[in-house]
């Protein structure tokens, strides 16, 4: 009998709710995830939880049952995907001051966020060609490998820098704006920054469930181009799985299409960049000629796990 690899399912989720004893919630969650053999990353604090977990199909089903029955976690909108391998090395469950890094937590008023627009209405707006402006509230490298058609390129490197770039976005203050991110959580505090900057409630929206929820229904026929970046060992997952799929990511060296991410071999740089197979080999896993020269002149500057592979030493 052939051995069949168990299906690995991945859940992405968040919830904003009052958590009276967050440290106890961390302990409780650590226990249940250990019992089910789950791996992933979960952050908990007094205002909620932000998590992504992976495990065998039966374990994920049992986890969802546990969450749906728990008085604190009922009503979570889980986004589910499939992985061909376990995408996390271990389980990390921690208490954090912020469950999503905003750069300025005291400026985020979760009672003054943008309106939610569901994926069906959003898709209809795009199909009709409605005059809307799309703000991508992710990191720049996430945008580089995939985004909604005509979305504004983020002027910041990281989402946490959004607070410093609000003035740039005010040129669209009088437009109908829809913000999006991977699963929706960054748009909650992020959109509150735009509301505080004078974006009107009636014209300011956030995509409910983010790219992942949209892709569940409209992946092959929708308006998302490229792949969706994820924060696990998969790095990118396809949104459109049909033969009409396009690759929008470009190699940092030769500008050829690619969806492969690398971390620069120069440990003092460590830039997360897109690189095709040929250029990764030619530039020895570095993001630029200066970084390549640095590791050639001083092999101690190479990230340790790459040192042997690059120079056989």
CSV table of C-alpha atoms in Angstrom, one decimal:
chain,number,residue,atom,x,y,z
A,1,UNK,CA,0.0,0.0,0.0
A,2,UNK,CA,1.3,3.4,-1.0
A,3,UNK,CA,2.0,5.8,1.9
A,4,UNK,CA,-0.2,9.0,1.6
A,5,UNK,CA,1.2,12.1,3.1
A,6,UNK,CA,-1.3,13.8,5.5
A,7,UNK,CA,-2.8,17.0,4.2
A,8,UNK,CA,-1.4,20.1,5.9
A,9,UNK,CA,-3.9,22.9,6.5
A,10,UNK,CA,-3.0,26.4,7.4
A,11,UNK,CA,-5.3,28.8,9.3
A,12,UNK,CA,-4.8,32.6,9.2
A,13,UNK,CA,-7.0,34.6,11.6
A,14,UNK,CA,-7.3,37.5,14.1
A,15,UNK,CA,-9.9,38.8,16.5
A,16,UNK,CA,-10.1,42.0,18.5
A,17,UNK,CA,-11.9,41.4,21.8
A,18,UNK,CA,-11.4,42.0,25.5
A,19,UNK,CA,-9.0,39.4,26.9
A,20,UNK,CA,-9.1,39.9,30.7
A,21,UNK,CA,-6.1,37.6,31.4
A,22,UNK,CA,-3.9,37.5,28.4
A,23,UNK,CA,-1.1,35.7,30.1
A,24,UNK,CA,-3.5,32.9,31.1
A,25,UNK,CA,-4.8,32.8,27.5
A,26,UNK,CA,-1.2,32.3,26.3
A,27,UNK,CA,-0.8,29.3,28.7
A,28,UNK,CA,-4.2,27.8,27.7
A,29,UNK,CA,-3.4,28.2,24.0
A,30,UNK,CA,0.0,26.7,24.4
A,31,UNK,CA,-1.5,23.6,25.9
A,32,UNK,CA,-4.2,23.1,23.3
A,33,UNK,CA,-1.8,23.6,20.4
A,34,UNK,CA,0.7,21.2,21.9
A,35,UNK,CA,-2.0,18.6,22.4
A,36,UNK,CA,-3.1,18.9,18.7
A,37,UNK,CA,0.5,19.0,17.4
A,38,UNK,CA,0.1,22.3,15.8
A,39,UNK,CA,2.8,24.7,14.7
A,40,UNK,CA,2.7,28.3,13.9
A,41,UNK,CA,2.8,31.8,15.4
A,42,UNK,CA,0.2,33.4,17.7
A,43,UNK,CA,0.3,36.7,19.5
A,44,UNK,CA,-2.1,37.5,22.3
A,45,UNK,CA,-2.7,40.7,24.4
A,46,UNK,CA,-5.5,42.3,26.3
A,47,UNK,CA,-7.3,43.4,23.1
A,48,UNK,CA,-7.2,40.2,21.1
A,49,UNK,CA,-5.3,37.6,19.2
A,50,UNK,CA,-3.4,37.4,15.9
A,51,UNK,CA,-2.4,33.9,14.7
A,52,UNK,CA,-1.5,31.5,11.9
A,53,UNK,CA,-1.3,27.8,12.7
A,54,UNK,CA,-0.7,24.7,10.6
A,55,UNK,CA,-1.3,21.0,11.2
A,56,UNK,CA,-2.9,17.9,9.9
A,57,UNK,CA,-6.5,18.2,8.6
A,58,UNK,CA,-8.0,16.5,11.6
A,59,UNK,CA,-6.0,18.6,14.1
A,60,UNK,CA,-7.0,21.8,12.4
A,61,UNK,CA,-10.7,20.8,12.4
A,62,UNK,CA,-10.5,20.1,16.2
A,63,UNK,CA,-8.7,23.4,16.7
A,64,UNK,CA,-11.5,25.2,15.0
A,65,UNK,CA,-14.1,23.4,17.1
A,66,UNK,CA,-12.2,24.5,20.2
A,67,UNK,CA,-12.1,28.1,19.1
A,68,UNK,CA,-15.7,28.2,18.0
A,69,UNK,CA,-16.8,26.9,21.5
A,70,UNK,CA,-14.5,29.2,23.5
A,71,UNK,CA,-16.3,32.3,24.9
A,72,UNK,CA,-13.3,34.6,24.0
A,73,UNK,CA,-12.7,33.4,20.5
A,74,UNK,CA,-16.2,32.8,19.1
A,75,UNK,CA,-16.9,34.4,15.7
A,76,UNK,CA,-13.4,34.3,14.2
A,77,UNK,CA,-13.4,34.5,10.4
A,78,UNK,CA,-10.8,31.8,9.6
A,79,UNK,CA,-8.9,31.9,6.3
A,80,UNK,CA,-7.8,28.4,5.4
A,81,UNK,CA,-5.2,27.2,2.8
A,82,UNK,CA,-3.3,24.1,2.0
A,83,UNK,CA,0.4,23.5,2.2
A,84,UNK,CA,2.4,20.6,0.6
A,85,UNK,CA,4.7,20.6,3.6
A,86,UNK,CA,4.7,21.8,7.3
A,87,UNK,CA,5.5,25.5,6.8
A,88,UNK,CA,6.5,26.2,10.4
A,89,UNK,CA,9.4,24.8,12.4
A,90,UNK,CA,7.7,25.0,15.7
A,91,UNK,CA,4.9,26.6,17.7
A,92,UNK,CA,5.4,30.1,19.1
A,93,UNK,CA,2.7,31.7,21.4
A,94,UNK,CA,3.6,34.9,23.0
A,95,UNK,CA,2.2,37.9,24.8
A,96,UNK,CA,2.9,41.2,22.9
A,97,UNK,CA,2.0,44.8,23.6
A,98,UNK,CA,0.8,44.9,19.9
A,99,UNK,CA,-0.6,41.9,18.1
A,100,UNK,CA,0.2,43.7,14.9
A,101,UNK,CA,3.1,46.2,14.7
A,102,UNK,CA,1.8,49.7,13.8
A,103,UNK,CA,4.8,51.8,14.7
A,104,UNK,CA,2.6,54.1,16.9
A,105,UNK,CA,0.0,52.1,18.8
A,106,UNK,CA,-1.3,55.1,20.8
A,107,UNK,CA,-2.4,56.7,17.5
A,108,UNK,CA,-4.6,53.8,16.4
A,109,UNK,CA,-8.2,54.0,17.5
A,110,UNK,CA,-9.9,50.7,16.7
A,111,UNK,CA,-13.3,52.4,17.2
A,112,UNK,CA,-12.6,54.7,14.3
A,113,UNK,CA,-11.7,52.3,11.5
A,114,UNK,CA,-12.7,52.2,7.9
A,115,UNK,CA,-16.0,50.5,6.8
A,116,UNK,CA,-15.6,46.9,5.8
A,117,UNK,CA,-16.4,45.9,2.3
A,118,UNK,CA,-17.0,42.2,1.6
A,119,UNK,CA,-15.2,40.4,-1.3
A,120,UNK,CA,-18.4,40.1,-3.4
A,121,UNK,CA,-19.1,43.9,-3.3
A,122,UNK,CA,-15.4,44.7,-3.8
A,123,UNK,CA,-15.2,42.4,-6.8
A,124,UNK,CA,-18.3,43.9,-8.3
A,125,UNK,CA,-16.9,47.4,-7.9
A,126,UNK,CA,-13.7,46.4,-9.8
A,127,UNK,CA,-15.8,44.6,-12.5
A,128,UNK,CA,-17.9,47.7,-13.0
A,129,UNK,CA,-14.8,49.9,-13.2
A,130,UNK,CA,-15.9,52.0,-10.4
A,131,UNK,CA,-13.7,55.0,-9.6
A,132,UNK,CA,-11.9,53.8,-6.5
A,133,UNK,CA,-8.3,54.0,-5.3
A,134,UNK,CA,-6.6,50.9,-3.8
A,135,UNK,CA,-4.1,51.3,-1.0
A,136,UNK,CA,-1.9,48.3,-0.3
A,137,UNK,CA,-1.1,48.4,3.4
A,138,UNK,CA,1.6,45.7,3.3
A,139,UNK,CA,5.4,45.7,3.2
A,140,UNK,CA,7.0,46.8,-0.1
A,141,UNK,CA,8.4,43.3,-0.8
A,142,UNK,CA,4.9,41.8,-0.5
A,143,UNK,CA,3.6,44.3,-3.1
A,144,UNK,CA,6.5,43.5,-5.3
A,145,UNK,CA,5.4,39.8,-5.8
A,146,UNK,CA,1.6,40.4,-6.1
A,147,UNK,CA,-1.1,43.1,-5.8
A,148,UNK,CA,-4.5,44.1,-7.0
A,149,UNK,CA,-4.4,45.7,-10.4
A,150,UNK,CA,-3.7,49.4,-10.3
A,151,UNK,CA,-3.1,49.4,-6.5
A,152,UNK,CA,-0.9,52.3,-5.2
A,153,UNK,CA,2.6,51.2,-4.5
A,154,UNK,CA,3.3,51.6,-0.7
A,155,UNK,CA,5.6,54.5,-0.2
A,156,UNK,CA,7.0,52.8,2.9
A,157,UNK,CA,9.2,49.8,3.3
A,158,UNK,CA,7.3,48.3,6.2
A,159,UNK,CA,3.6,48.5,7.3
A,160,UNK,CA,4.7,49.9,10.6
A,161,UNK,CA,6.0,53.0,8.7
A,162,UNK,CA,2.5,53.9,7.5
A,163,UNK,CA,2.0,56.5,10.2
A,164,UNK,CA,4.9,58.5,8.8
A,165,UNK,CA,3.5,58.4,5.2
A,166,UNK,CA,-0.1,59.5,5.7
A,167,UNK,CA,0.6,62.9,4.1
A,168,UNK,CA,1.6,61.1,0.9
A,169,UNK,CA,-1.8,59.5,0.8
A,170,UNK,CA,-3.8,62.6,1.4
A,171,UNK,CA,-3.8,63.4,-2.4
A,172,UNK,CA,-6.6,60.8,-2.6
A,173,UNK,CA,-8.5,62.1,0.4
A,174,UNK,CA,-11.5,63.0,-1.6
A,175,UNK,CA,-11.7,59.7,-3.5
A,176,UNK,CA,-13.4,56.5,-2.6
A,177,UNK,CA,-10.6,54.5,-1.1
A,178,UNK,CA,-10.3,50.7,-0.4
A,179,UNK,CA,-7.4,49.4,1.7
A,180,UNK,CA,-6.3,45.8,1.7
A,181,UNK,CA,-3.7,43.5,3.2
A,182,UNK,CA,-3.1,39.8,3.5
A,183,UNK,CA,-5.8,38.7,5.9
A,184,UNK,CA,-7.3,42.0,7.1
A,185,UNK,CA,-5.7,42.7,10.4
A,186,UNK,CA,-3.3,45.4,9.2
A,187,UNK,CA,-6.2,47.4,7.8
A,188,UNK,CA,-7.9,47.6,11.1
A,189,UNK,CA,-5.4,49.9,12.9
A,190,UNK,CA,-4.0,51.1,9.6
A,191,UNK,CA,-7.3,52.5,8.4
A,192,UNK,CA,-7.8,54.3,11.7
A,193,UNK,CA,-4.7,56.4,10.9
A,194,UNK,CA,-6.3,57.5,7.6
A,195,UNK,CA,-9.6,58.3,9.4
A,196,UNK,CA,-7.7,60.4,11.9
A,197,UNK,CA,-6.0,62.2,9.0
A,198,UNK,CA,-9.4,63.3,7.6
A,199,UNK,CA,-10.4,60.6,5.3
A,200,UNK,CA,-14.2,60.5,5.4
A,201,UNK,CA,-16.0,57.5,6.8
A,202,UNK,CA,-18.5,57.3,3.9
A,203,UNK,CA,-15.6,57.0,1.3
A,204,UNK,CA,-13.1,54.9,3.2
A,205,UNK,CA,-13.2,51.1,3.2
A,206,UNK,CA,-11.1,48.1,4.1
A,207,UNK,CA,-11.4,44.7,2.3
A,208,UNK,CA,-12.9,42.2,4.8
A,209,UNK,CA,-10.7,39.1,5.0
A,210,UNK,CA,-8.0,40.6,2.8
A,211,UNK,CA,-6.4,39.0,-0.2
A,212,UNK,CA,-6.7,35.5,1.2
A,213,UNK,CA,-10.5,35.7,1.6
A,214,UNK,CA,-10.9,37.3,-1.8
A,215,UNK,CA,-8.7,34.6,-3.4
A,216,UNK,CA,-10.8,31.8,-2.0
A,217,UNK,CA,-13.6,32.8,-4.3
A,218,UNK,CA,-12.1,34.9,-7.1
A,219,UNK,CA,-8.6,33.6,-7.4
A,220,UNK,CA,-8.8,32.5,-11.0
A,221,UNK,CA,-11.1,35.2,-12.3
A,222,UNK,CA,-10.3,38.1,-10.1
A,223,UNK,CA,-8.2,41.3,-10.2
A,224,UNK,CA,-5.3,40.2,-8.1
A,225,UNK,CA,-2.1,39.8,-10.1
A,226,UNK,CA,0.9,37.7,-9.1
A,227,UNK,CA,1.2,35.7,-5.8
A,228,UNK,CA,0.4,36.4,-2.2
A,229,UNK,CA,3.3,36.7,0.2
A,230,UNK,CA,2.8,34.7,3.4
A,231,UNK,CA,4.9,34.8,6.6
A,232,UNK,CA,5.8,31.1,6.8
A,233,UNK,CA,8.2,28.8,5.0
A,234,UNK,CA,6.1,28.8,1.8
A,235,UNK,CA,6.8,32.6,1.4
A,236,UNK,CA,4.5,32.9,-1.6
A,237,UNK,CA,1.2,31.1,-2.5
A,238,UNK,CA,-0.5,31.4,-5.9
A,239,UNK,CA,-3.8,33.3,-6.1
A,240,UNK,CA,-4.6,32.4,-9.7
A,241,UNK,CA,-4.0,28.7,-10.3
A,242,UNK,CA,-5.2,28.7,-13.9
A,243,UNK,CA,-3.2,29.1,-17.1
A,244,UNK,CA,-4.1,32.8,-17.2
A,245,UNK,CA,-1.8,33.4,-14.2
A,246,UNK,CA,0.9,36.1,-14.5
A,247,UNK,CA,4.1,36.6,-12.6
A,248,UNK,CA,4.5,40.3,-11.6
A,249,UNK,CA,7.6,39.8,-9.4
A,250,UNK,CA,10.9,40.8,-11.0
A,251,UNK,CA,14.4,39.7,-10.2
A,252,UNK,CA,16.3,42.5,-8.4
A,253,UNK,CA,19.3,42.0,-10.7
A,254,UNK,CA,18.1,41.2,-14.2
A,255,UNK,CA,14.4,42.2,-14.0
A,256,UNK,CA,13.2,38.9,-15.3
A,257,UNK,CA,10.0,37.4,-13.9
A,258,UNK,CA,10.4,35.5,-10.6
A,259,UNK,CA,8.6,34.8,-7.4
A,260,UNK,CA,11.7,33.5,-5.5
A,261,UNK,CA,12.7,35.4,-2.4
A,262,UNK,CA,16.2,35.3,-0.9
A,263,UNK,CA,17.8,36.9,2.1
A,264,UNK,CA,21.1,38.6,1.2
A,265,UNK,CA,24.1,36.5,2.2
A,266,UNK,CA,25.8,39.5,3.6
A,267,UNK,CA,24.6,39.3,7.2
A,268,UNK,CA,25.0,43.0,7.7
A,269,UNK,CA,22.5,43.6,5.0
A,270,UNK,CA,20.1,40.6,5.1
A,271,UNK,CA,17.8,42.3,2.6
A,272,UNK,CA,14.8,40.2,1.6
A,273,UNK,CA,14.8,40.4,-2.2
A,274,UNK,CA,13.5,38.7,-5.3
A,275,UNK,CA,16.1,36.8,-7.3
A,276,UNK,CA,16.0,34.4,-10.2
A,277,UNK,CA,18.1,31.2,-10.1
A,278,UNK,CA,20.7,32.4,-12.5
A,279,UNK,CA,21.3,35.7,-10.6
A,280,UNK,CA,21.3,34.1,-7.2
A,281,UNK,CA,24.1,31.8,-8.4
A,282,UNK,CA,26.0,34.6,-10.1
A,283,UNK,CA,25.8,37.1,-7.2
A,284,UNK,CA,26.3,34.3,-4.6
A,285,UNK,CA,23.0,35.0,-2.8
A,286,UNK,CA,23.6,38.7,-2.4
A,287,UNK,CA,21.3,41.5,-3.4
A,288,UNK,CA,23.9,43.7,-5.0
A,289,UNK,CA,27.5,44.0,-6.3
A,290,UNK,CA,28.6,45.9,-3.2
A,291,UNK,CA,27.3,43.1,-0.9
A,292,UNK,CA,28.9,40.5,-3.2
A,293,UNK,CA,32.2,42.2,-2.8
A,294,UNK,CA,31.8,42.4,1.0
A,295,UNK,CA,31.4,38.6,1.3
A,296,UNK,CA,34.2,37.9,-1.1
A,297,UNK,CA,36.6,40.1,0.9
A,298,UNK,CA,35.4,38.9,4.3
A,299,UNK,CA,33.8,35.5,4.5
A,300,UNK,CA,32.9,36.2,8.2
A,301,UNK,CA,30.3,38.6,6.9
A,302,UNK,CA,28.4,35.7,5.3
A,303,UNK,CA,25.4,34.4,7.1
A,304,UNK,CA,26.7,31.2,8.8
A,305,UNK,CA,24.4,28.7,7.2
A,306,UNK,CA,25.4,29.9,3.7
A,307,UNK,CA,29.1,30.0,4.3
A,308,UNK,CA,29.8,26.3,3.4
A,309,UNK,CA,27.4,26.3,0.5
A,310,UNK,CA,28.9,29.4,-1.2
A,311,UNK,CA,32.6,28.7,-0.6
A,312,UNK,CA,32.8,25.0,0.4
A,313,UNK,CA,34.6,26.0,3.6
